[in-house]
XYZ file of C-alpha atoms in Angstrom:
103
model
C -50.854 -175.212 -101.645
C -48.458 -176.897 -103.017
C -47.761 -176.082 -106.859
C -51.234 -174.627 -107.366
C -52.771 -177.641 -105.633
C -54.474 -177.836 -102.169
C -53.026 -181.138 -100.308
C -55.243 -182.212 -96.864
C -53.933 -185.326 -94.961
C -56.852 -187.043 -93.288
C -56.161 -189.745 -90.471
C -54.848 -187.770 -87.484
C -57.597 -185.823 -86.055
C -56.017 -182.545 -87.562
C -58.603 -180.738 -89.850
C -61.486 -179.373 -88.621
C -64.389 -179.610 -91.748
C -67.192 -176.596 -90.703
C -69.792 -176.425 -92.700
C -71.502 -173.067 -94.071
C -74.257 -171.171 -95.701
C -73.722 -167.978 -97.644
C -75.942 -166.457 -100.124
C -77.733 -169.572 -100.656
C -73.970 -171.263 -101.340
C -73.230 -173.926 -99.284
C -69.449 -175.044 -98.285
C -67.313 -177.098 -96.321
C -64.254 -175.132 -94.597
C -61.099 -177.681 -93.701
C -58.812 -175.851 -91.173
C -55.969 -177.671 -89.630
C -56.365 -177.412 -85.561
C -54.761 -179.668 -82.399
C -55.109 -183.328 -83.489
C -58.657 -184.675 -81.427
C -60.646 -187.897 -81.968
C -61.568 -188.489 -85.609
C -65.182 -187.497 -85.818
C -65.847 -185.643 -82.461
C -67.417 -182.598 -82.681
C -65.487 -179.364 -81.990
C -66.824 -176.253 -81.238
C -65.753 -172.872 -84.126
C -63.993 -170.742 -81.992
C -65.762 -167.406 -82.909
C -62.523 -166.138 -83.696
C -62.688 -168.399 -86.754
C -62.030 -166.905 -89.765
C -62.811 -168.494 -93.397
C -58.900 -166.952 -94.197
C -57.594 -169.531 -92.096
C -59.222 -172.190 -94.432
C -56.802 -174.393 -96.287
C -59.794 -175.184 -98.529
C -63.409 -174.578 -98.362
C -65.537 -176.625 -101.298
C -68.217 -174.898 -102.547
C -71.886 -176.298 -103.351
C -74.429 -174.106 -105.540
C -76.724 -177.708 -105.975
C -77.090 -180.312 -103.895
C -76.791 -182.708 -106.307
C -72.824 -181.630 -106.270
C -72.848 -182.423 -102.631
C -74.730 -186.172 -103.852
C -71.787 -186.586 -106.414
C -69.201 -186.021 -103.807
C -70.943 -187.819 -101.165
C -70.728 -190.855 -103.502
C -66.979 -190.271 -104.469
C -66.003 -190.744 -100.907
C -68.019 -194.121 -100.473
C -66.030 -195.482 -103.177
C -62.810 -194.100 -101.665
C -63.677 -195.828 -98.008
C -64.709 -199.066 -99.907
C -62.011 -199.173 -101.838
C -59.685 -198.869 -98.742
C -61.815 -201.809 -96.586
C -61.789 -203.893 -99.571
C -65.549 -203.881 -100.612
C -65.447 -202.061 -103.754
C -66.469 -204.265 -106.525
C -62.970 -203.990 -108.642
C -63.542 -204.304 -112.483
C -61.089 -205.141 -114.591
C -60.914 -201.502 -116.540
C -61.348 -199.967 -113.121
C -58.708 -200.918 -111.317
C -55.117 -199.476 -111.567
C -52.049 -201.549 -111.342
C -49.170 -200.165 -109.038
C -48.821 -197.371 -106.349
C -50.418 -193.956 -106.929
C -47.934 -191.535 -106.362
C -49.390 -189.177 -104.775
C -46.192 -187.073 -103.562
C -45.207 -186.840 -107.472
C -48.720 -185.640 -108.147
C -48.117 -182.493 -105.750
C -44.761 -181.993 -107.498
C -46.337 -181.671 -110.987
């Protein structure tokens, strides 16, 4: 956390997303582990515990899950240079992200 926000650097291989049912709410669990291949499957260590979770999203609908699903399509094409830019929709200059954390 840094000033009441959670910040999770993807690209290295570092955090583990486990997925999970409780109650009939779902959620995604990002740990940060030992760096391994983006995308390969790791087994939870039954030691696991959801404490150790830098942040775990919650889902009570689907449709949530839909919402964010679609999010991070236009993230990746926005990042391989597919996303159809409009002119309203696009944001001149860097995001400063490390200022964002800061506020």
């Amino acid at each position: 956390m840094i000033n009441g926000k959670a910040k999770l650097e993807f690209g290295t291989g570092d955090i583990r997303m486990t997925s999970a049912l409780s109650n009939g709410i779902g959620a995604l669990c990002c740990i940060t582990q030992e760096p391994h291949e983006i995308g390969e499957r790791v087994p939870v260590e039954d030691s696991w515990n959801v404490d150790q979770a830098e942040a775990i999203l919650t889902f009570t609908k689907p449709e949530s899950i839909d919402a964010l699903i679609d999010e991070l399509r236009d993230v990746r094409a926005m990042m391989d240079g597919t996303y159809p830019f409009e002119k309203q929709n696009y944001r001149e200059g860097i995001l400063d992200f490390d200022a964002f954390m800061k506020n």
